[in-house]
Amino acid sequence: MAPPPFRLGIIDFLNAAPLNYGFKQGLGEGLFTLDYQVPSVCADRLRDGAVDAGLVSSIEVVRIPGLAVVPGLCIASPRRVRSVLLLSKVAPEEIRLLALDPASRSSQVLVQLLLRERYGVCPDVVEAPSDPLAMLGACDAALVIGDPAMRADRRGLLVLDLAEEWHAWTGLPFVFALWAVRRDAPQPDRPGGVVPFFHRSLECGMTHLEGVVAQARREVGWTAQELREYFTENISYRLGESERESLSLFYEKAARHGFAPNGARLTLL
């Protein structure tokens, strides 16, 4: 009897498009089933065992027991990300009520760490649907991520790019998401198990980057050149030494404020 398909949580955000590309084009056909969710829901389904692996917010990797990370891969920003923004009607020090996009829990933690430790303010927070106009109608500032951030009207607002803020504060890239696998997940009978498939999926995406760019133009309205820069300069997909150092610092700061367990660290698959 053939083993059941490996259940893979897919995040259909623009920044994940190269990582997902191979899987969406049929890589490992018959080995995988694809489950499309936003990062926060993907993390919940991974915790509940509804999927075997998923692309999840980096903070969730240390919050959910029994996960291991696919080595060498992530969604990070070396300096400026352009798609994870704090939009504010007031100066950061004056923010009293902050609306949080519920989709990405790492971004939720990051913005609160920046406001608390860099700007000395601890606003009340509420989760709200990712509609910048409605969020700012009710709150002083809004965390907006993904495609809504890329399309947001920023006129008259203070705009902070959260990866740029993190880099200015720490000198490090920021890691937003990681491929995480349940350690009790069944591995396909292939050399290296599932790990090589994740790397091949990204290789397919970068090989066909012009197709990814063409699709993205229809979705967010940026120029082709802006999107090429986004995928090759604003976003990095390699989990290297500086990214691991950044994650260690992020987890340390998050634990200090109760957002992560003490002593949290990555476990590689």
mmCIF file of C-alpha atoms in Angstrom:
data_model
loop_
_atom_site.group_PDB
_atom_site.id
_atom_site.type_symbol
_atom_site.label_atom_id
_atom_site.label_comp_id
_atom_site.label_asym_id
_atom_site.label_seq_id
_atom_site.Cartn_x
_atom_site.Cartn_y
_atom_site.Cartn_z
ATOM 1 C CA MET A 1 0.000 0.000 0.000
ATOM 2 C CA ALA A 2 1.344 3.444 -0.933
ATOM 3 C CA PRO A 3 2.004 5.842 1.976
ATOM 4 C CA PRO A 4 -0.452 8.741 2.372
ATOM 5 C CA PRO A 5 0.492 12.010 0.654
ATOM 6 C CA PHE A 6 2.620 14.440 2.608
ATOM 7 C CA ARG A 7 0.321 17.343 3.553
ATOM 8 C CA LEU A 8 1.982 20.661 2.808
ATOM 9 C CA GLY A 9 0.713 24.063 4.006
ATOM 10 C CA ILE A 10 1.204 26.657 1.265
ATOM 11 C CA ILE A 11 1.206 30.423 1.841
ATOM 12 C CA ASP A 12 -0.022 32.141 -1.302
ATOM 13 C CA PHE A 13 1.627 35.486 -0.486
ATOM 14 C CA LEU A 14 3.778 37.248 -3.049
ATOM 15 C CA ASN A 15 6.970 36.932 -1.000
ATOM 16 C CA ALA A 16 6.521 33.138 -0.884
ATOM 17 C CA ALA A 17 5.933 32.713 -4.620
ATOM 18 C CA PRO A 18 9.452 31.474 -5.532
ATOM 19 C CA LEU A 19 9.478 29.026 -2.596
ATOM 20 C CA ASN A 20 6.093 27.622 -3.599
ATOM 21 C CA TYR A 21 6.651 27.598 -7.334
ATOM 22 C CA GLY A 22 7.829 24.041 -7.847
ATOM 23 C CA PHE A 23 5.147 22.546 -5.621
ATOM 24 C CA LYS A 24 2.419 24.497 -7.412
ATOM 25 C CA GLN A 25 3.778 23.269 -10.750
ATOM 26 C CA GLY A 26 3.510 19.638 -9.699
ATOM 27 C CA LEU A 27 6.912 18.900 -8.162
ATOM 28 C CA GLY A 28 6.707 15.535 -6.386
ATOM 29 C CA GLU A 29 3.347 14.807 -7.984
ATOM 30 C CA GLY A 30 1.528 12.179 -5.977
ATOM 31 C CA LEU A 31 3.740 12.714 -2.928
ATOM 32 C CA PHE A 32 2.197 16.006 -1.751
ATOM 33 C CA THR A 33 -1.197 17.534 -1.179
ATOM 34 C CA LEU A 34 -1.276 21.335 -0.962
ATOM 35 C CA ASP A 35 -3.254 23.217 1.678
ATOM 36 C CA TYR A 36 -3.514 26.965 0.990
ATOM 37 C CA GLN A 37 -3.670 29.241 4.058
ATOM 38 C CA VAL A 38 -2.369 32.514 5.492
ATOM 39 C CA PRO A 39 0.673 32.008 7.805
ATOM 40 C CA SER A 40 -1.266 32.206 11.061
ATOM 41 C CA VAL A 41 -3.805 29.569 9.991
ATOM 42 C CA CYS A 42 -1.054 27.401 8.531
ATOM 43 C CA ALA A 43 0.687 27.479 11.918
ATOM 44 C CA ASP A 44 -2.529 26.470 13.674
ATOM 45 C CA ARG A 45 -3.032 23.568 11.274
ATOM 46 C CA LEU A 46 0.568 22.480 11.780
ATOM 47 C CA ARG A 47 0.088 22.564 15.563
ATOM 48 C CA ASP A 48 -3.106 20.507 15.247
ATOM 49 C CA GLY A 49 -1.543 17.930 12.916
ATOM 50 C CA ALA A 50 -3.814 18.852 10.005
ATOM 51 C CA VAL A 51 -0.713 19.352 7.836
ATOM 52 C CA ASP A 52 2.731 17.739 8.023
ATOM 53 C CA ALA A 53 4.723 20.845 7.090
ATOM 54 C CA GLY A 54 4.107 24.474 6.312
ATOM 55 C CA LEU A 55 5.646 27.846 5.677
ATOM 56 C CA VAL A 56 5.025 29.551 9.010
ATOM 57 C CA SER A 57 5.961 32.742 10.813
ATOM 58 C CA SER A 58 9.375 32.431 12.427
ATOM 59 C CA ILE A 59 7.976 33.068 15.918
ATOM 60 C CA GLU A 60 5.666 30.049 15.613
ATOM 61 C CA VAL A 61 8.563 27.653 15.040
ATOM 62 C CA VAL A 62 9.537 28.045 18.699
ATOM 63 C CA ARG A 63 5.992 28.270 20.034
ATOM 64 C CA ILE A 64 4.772 24.976 18.555
ATOM 65 C CA PRO A 65 6.311 21.837 20.087
ATOM 66 C CA GLY A 66 7.727 19.093 17.912
ATOM 67 C CA LEU A 67 8.779 21.107 14.850
ATOM 68 C CA ALA A 68 12.018 21.054 12.883
ATOM 69 C CA VAL A 69 13.083 23.586 10.263
ATOM 70 C CA VAL A 70 14.132 22.790 6.708
ATOM 71 C CA PRO A 71 17.805 23.831 6.670
ATOM 72 C CA GLY A 72 19.008 26.581 4.378
ATOM 73 C CA LEU A 73 15.640 28.116 3.443
ATOM 74 C CA CYS A 74 13.543 30.988 4.799
ATOM 75 C CA ILE A 75 11.835 34.242 3.868
ATOM 76 C CA ALA A 76 14.084 37.032 5.086
ATOM 77 C CA SER A 77 14.822 40.639 4.263
ATOM 78 C CA PRO A 78 18.441 41.823 4.267
ATOM 79 C CA ARG A 79 17.424 45.421 4.932
ATOM 80 C CA ARG A 80 14.214 46.854 3.410
ATOM 81 C CA VAL A 81 11.262 44.554 2.791
ATOM 82 C CA ARG A 82 8.575 46.933 1.400
ATOM 83 C CA SER A 83 5.711 44.553 2.222
ATOM 84 C CA VAL A 84 5.642 44.636 6.055
ATOM 85 C CA LEU A 85 4.792 48.150 7.137
ATOM 86 C CA LEU A 86 3.691 50.175 10.124
ATOM 87 C CA LEU A 87 1.367 52.908 8.851
ATOM 88 C CA SER A 88 0.738 55.612 11.427
ATOM 89 C CA LYS A 89 -1.166 58.859 11.761
ATOM 90 C CA VAL A 90 1.150 59.969 14.582
ATOM 91 C CA ALA A 91 4.819 59.692 15.562
ATOM 92 C CA PRO A 92 5.793 56.230 16.865
ATOM 93 C CA GLU A 93 6.166 57.566 20.421
ATOM 94 C CA GLU A 94 2.542 58.771 20.324
ATOM 95 C CA ILE A 95 0.893 55.505 19.248
ATOM 96 C CA ARG A 96 -1.657 54.436 21.849
ATOM 97 C CA LEU A 97 -3.822 51.989 19.879
ATOM 98 C CA LEU A 98 -2.327 49.714 17.225
ATOM 99 C CA ALA A 99 -4.260 47.564 14.747
ATOM 100 C CA LEU A 100 -2.543 44.275 13.875
ATOM 101 C CA ASP A 101 -2.994 42.341 10.677
ATOM 102 C CA PRO A 102 -3.768 38.809 11.943
ATOM 103 C CA ALA A 103 -2.021 36.977 9.100
ATOM 104 C CA SER A 104 1.611 37.066 10.313
ATOM 105 C CA ARG A 105 2.436 36.529 13.969
ATOM 106 C CA SER A 106 6.163 37.250 13.557
ATOM 107 C CA SER A 107 5.327 40.691 12.215
ATOM 108 C CA GLN A 108 2.945 41.234 15.129
ATOM 109 C CA VAL A 109 5.738 40.475 17.587
ATOM 110 C CA LEU A 110 8.325 42.478 15.666
ATOM 111 C CA VAL A 111 6.276 45.670 15.575
ATOM 112 C CA GLN A 112 5.588 45.471 19.313
ATOM 113 C CA LEU A 113 9.265 44.858 20.110
ATOM 114 C CA LEU A 114 10.284 47.835 17.984
ATOM 115 C CA LEU A 115 7.738 50.130 19.607
ATOM 116 C CA ARG A 116 8.565 48.987 23.146
ATOM 117 C CA GLU A 117 12.361 48.816 22.954
ATOM 118 C CA ARG A 118 13.215 51.293 20.189
ATOM 119 C CA TYR A 119 10.533 53.930 20.690
ATOM 120 C CA GLY A 120 9.621 53.454 24.366
ATOM 121 C CA VAL A 121 5.890 53.018 23.903
ATOM 122 C CA CYS A 122 3.607 50.065 24.690
ATOM 123 C CA PRO A 123 0.310 50.638 22.877
ATOM 124 C CA ASP A 124 -2.859 48.647 23.292
ATOM 125 C CA VAL A 125 -3.329 46.295 20.339
ATOM 126 C CA VAL A 126 -6.327 44.894 18.480
ATOM 127 C CA GLU A 127 -6.436 42.451 15.583
ATOM 128 C CA ALA A 128 -8.314 43.739 12.549
ATOM 129 C CA PRO A 129 -8.901 42.592 8.965
ATOM 130 C CA SER A 130 -6.170 43.754 6.597
ATOM 131 C CA ASP A 131 -7.843 46.928 5.373
ATOM 132 C CA PRO A 132 -5.513 49.897 5.995
ATOM 133 C CA LEU A 133 -8.239 52.518 5.641
ATOM 134 C CA ALA A 134 -10.539 50.818 8.153
ATOM 135 C CA MET A 135 -7.675 49.987 10.524
ATOM 136 C CA LEU A 136 -6.500 53.585 10.607
ATOM 137 C CA GLY A 137 -10.054 54.837 10.976
ATOM 138 C CA ALA A 138 -10.211 53.134 14.370
ATOM 139 C CA CYS A 139 -6.583 53.201 15.550
ATOM 140 C CA ASP A 140 -3.524 55.447 15.630
ATOM 141 C CA ALA A 141 -1.458 53.028 13.562
ATOM 142 C CA ALA A 142 -1.730 49.767 11.673
ATOM 143 C CA LEU A 143 0.538 46.833 10.932
ATOM 144 C CA VAL A 144 -0.119 45.884 7.314
ATOM 145 C CA ILE A 145 1.600 43.007 5.560
ATOM 146 C CA GLY A 146 1.781 41.284 2.207
ATOM 147 C CA ASP A 147 -0.114 42.409 -0.858
ATOM 148 C CA PRO A 148 -2.292 44.955 1.055
ATOM 149 C CA ALA A 149 0.893 46.672 2.262
ATOM 150 C CA MET A 150 2.258 46.792 -1.267
ATOM 151 C CA ARG A 151 -0.957 48.397 -2.544
ATOM 152 C CA ALA A 152 -1.634 50.690 0.447
ATOM 153 C CA ASP A 153 -2.201 54.422 -0.036
ATOM 154 C CA ARG A 154 0.482 56.017 2.140
ATOM 155 C CA ARG A 155 -0.327 59.664 1.567
ATOM 156 C CA GLY A 156 -0.239 61.697 4.780
ATOM 157 C CA LEU A 157 1.014 58.774 6.864
ATOM 158 C CA LEU A 158 4.237 57.953 8.649
ATOM 159 C CA VAL A 159 5.544 54.732 7.111
ATOM 160 C CA LEU A 160 8.022 52.446 8.854
ATOM 161 C CA ASP A 161 9.397 49.437 6.997
ATOM 162 C CA LEU A 162 9.787 46.889 9.790
ATOM 163 C CA ALA A 163 12.744 45.011 8.302
ATOM 164 C CA GLU A 164 14.517 48.318 7.761
ATOM 165 C CA GLU A 165 13.799 49.258 11.382
ATOM 166 C CA TRP A 166 15.166 45.917 12.614
ATOM 167 C CA HIS A 167 18.307 46.294 10.513
ATOM 168 C CA ALA A 168 18.900 49.841 11.751
ATOM 169 C CA TRP A 169 18.503 48.582 15.324
ATOM 170 C CA THR A 170 20.524 45.347 15.126
ATOM 171 C CA GLY A 171 22.547 45.429 11.896
ATOM 172 C CA LEU A 172 20.967 42.085 10.942
ATOM 173 C CA PRO A 173 18.460 40.809 8.372
ATOM 174 C CA PHE A 174 15.030 39.866 9.622
ATOM 175 C CA VAL A 175 13.624 36.374 9.104
ATOM 176 C CA PHE A 176 9.868 36.405 8.626
ATOM 177 C CA ALA A 177 9.072 32.773 7.830
ATOM 178 C CA LEU A 178 10.526 29.259 7.712
ATOM 179 C CA TRP A 179 9.535 25.896 6.311
ATOM 180 C CA ALA A 180 8.667 23.860 9.420
ATOM 181 C CA VAL A 181 8.020 20.117 9.502
ATOM 182 C CA ARG A 182 6.411 18.066 12.229
ATOM 183 C CA ARG A 183 9.021 15.660 13.560
ATOM 184 C CA ASP A 184 6.393 12.884 13.627
ATOM 185 C CA ALA A 185 5.495 13.424 9.952
ATOM 186 C CA PRO A 186 5.943 10.427 7.645
ATOM 187 C CA GLN A 187 8.902 10.919 5.326
ATOM 188 C CA PRO A 188 8.679 9.794 1.678
ATOM 189 C CA ASP A 189 10.969 6.948 0.701
ATOM 190 C CA ARG A 190 13.328 9.198 -1.232
ATOM 191 C CA PRO A 191 16.966 10.190 -0.619
ATOM 192 C CA GLY A 192 16.941 12.973 1.967
ATOM 193 C CA GLY A 193 13.203 12.570 2.619
ATOM 194 C CA VAL A 194 11.238 15.762 1.966
ATOM 195 C CA VAL A 195 14.128 18.234 2.330
ATOM 196 C CA PRO A 196 15.402 18.140 -1.278
ATOM 197 C CA PHE A 197 11.920 18.931 -2.589
ATOM 198 C CA PHE A 198 11.810 22.252 -0.734
ATOM 199 C CA HIS A 199 15.123 23.280 -2.262
ATOM 200 C CA ARG A 200 14.085 22.166 -5.753
ATOM 201 C CA SER A 201 10.832 24.112 -5.469
ATOM 202 C CA LEU A 202 12.777 27.327 -4.848
ATOM 203 C CA GLU A 203 15.220 26.538 -7.655
ATOM 204 C CA CYS A 204 12.248 26.192 -10.017
ATOM 205 C CA GLY A 205 10.855 29.511 -8.820
ATOM 206 C CA MET A 206 14.078 31.419 -9.345
ATOM 207 C CA THR A 207 14.603 29.777 -12.737
ATOM 208 C CA HIS A 208 11.127 30.940 -13.797
ATOM 209 C CA LEU A 209 11.284 34.303 -12.037
ATOM 210 C CA GLU A 210 10.003 36.231 -15.062
ATOM 211 C CA GLY A 211 6.798 34.205 -14.932
ATOM 212 C CA VAL A 212 6.482 34.917 -11.207
ATOM 213 C CA VAL A 213 7.000 38.625 -11.929
ATOM 214 C CA ALA A 214 4.384 38.635 -14.696
ATOM 215 C CA GLN A 215 1.798 37.076 -12.373
ATOM 216 C CA ALA A 216 2.679 39.508 -9.584
ATOM 217 C CA ARG A 217 2.221 42.533 -11.868
ATOM 218 C CA ARG A 218 -1.417 41.561 -12.317
ATOM 219 C CA GLU A 219 -1.894 41.274 -8.553
ATOM 220 C CA VAL A 220 -0.093 44.271 -7.034
ATOM 221 C CA GLY A 221 0.449 46.700 -9.891
ATOM 222 C CA TRP A 222 4.170 47.286 -9.403
ATOM 223 C CA THR A 223 6.412 47.511 -12.446
ATOM 224 C CA ALA A 224 8.337 44.469 -13.599
ATOM 225 C CA GLN A 225 11.609 46.079 -12.489
ATOM 226 C CA GLU A 226 10.225 46.857 -9.014
ATOM 227 C CA LEU A 227 9.123 43.243 -8.658
ATOM 228 C CA ARG A 228 12.461 41.844 -9.831
ATOM 229 C CA GLU A 229 14.164 43.996 -7.205
ATOM 230 C CA TYR A 230 11.658 42.821 -4.607
ATOM 231 C CA PHE A 231 12.354 39.122 -5.259
ATOM 232 C CA THR A 232 16.141 39.479 -5.576
ATOM 233 C CA GLU A 233 17.060 42.405 -3.278
ATOM 234 C CA ASN A 234 14.277 43.012 -0.753
ATOM 235 C CA ILE A 235 13.669 39.310 -0.094
ATOM 236 C CA SER A 236 16.243 36.601 0.549
ATOM 237 C CA TYR A 237 15.404 32.904 0.642
ATOM 238 C CA ARG A 238 18.645 31.555 2.131
ATOM 239 C CA LEU A 239 18.905 30.757 5.839
ATOM 240 C CA GLY A 240 22.558 31.499 6.552
ATOM 241 C CA GLU A 241 24.669 32.475 9.536
ATOM 242 C CA SER A 242 23.435 36.078 9.800
ATOM 243 C CA GLU A 243 19.811 34.952 9.541
ATOM 244 C CA ARG A 244 20.311 32.392 12.322
ATOM 245 C CA GLU A 245 22.004 35.060 14.461
ATOM 246 C CA SER A 246 19.055 37.360 13.850
ATOM 247 C CA LEU A 247 16.574 34.668 14.843
ATOM 248 C CA SER A 248 18.451 34.022 18.085
ATOM 249 C CA LEU A 249 18.282 37.724 18.953
ATOM 250 C CA PHE A 250 14.619 37.944 17.944
ATOM 251 C CA TYR A 251 13.715 34.968 20.123
ATOM 252 C CA GLU A 252 15.684 36.394 23.051
ATOM 253 C CA LYS A 253 13.875 39.731 22.821
ATOM 254 C CA ALA A 254 10.506 38.044 22.253
ATOM 255 C CA ALA A 255 11.000 35.870 25.362
ATOM 256 C CA ARG A 256 11.846 38.965 27.422
ATOM 257 C CA HIS A 257 8.383 40.355 26.627
ATOM 258 C CA GLY A 258 6.494 37.077 26.960
ATOM 259 C CA PHE A 259 6.037 36.443 23.220
ATOM 260 C CA ALA A 260 8.185 33.275 23.133
ATOM 261 C CA PRO A 261 9.398 30.623 25.593
ATOM 262 C CA ASN A 262 12.697 31.243 27.366
ATOM 263 C CA GLY A 263 15.694 29.605 25.708
ATOM 264 C CA ALA A 264 13.885 29.190 22.388
ATOM 265 C CA ARG A 265 16.071 28.102 19.479
ATOM 266 C CA LEU A 266 15.807 26.460 16.082
ATOM 267 C CA THR A 267 15.891 22.725 15.535
ATOM 268 C CA LEU A 268 16.973 21.772 12.015
ATOM 269 C CA LEU A 269 15.493 18.788 10.204
#
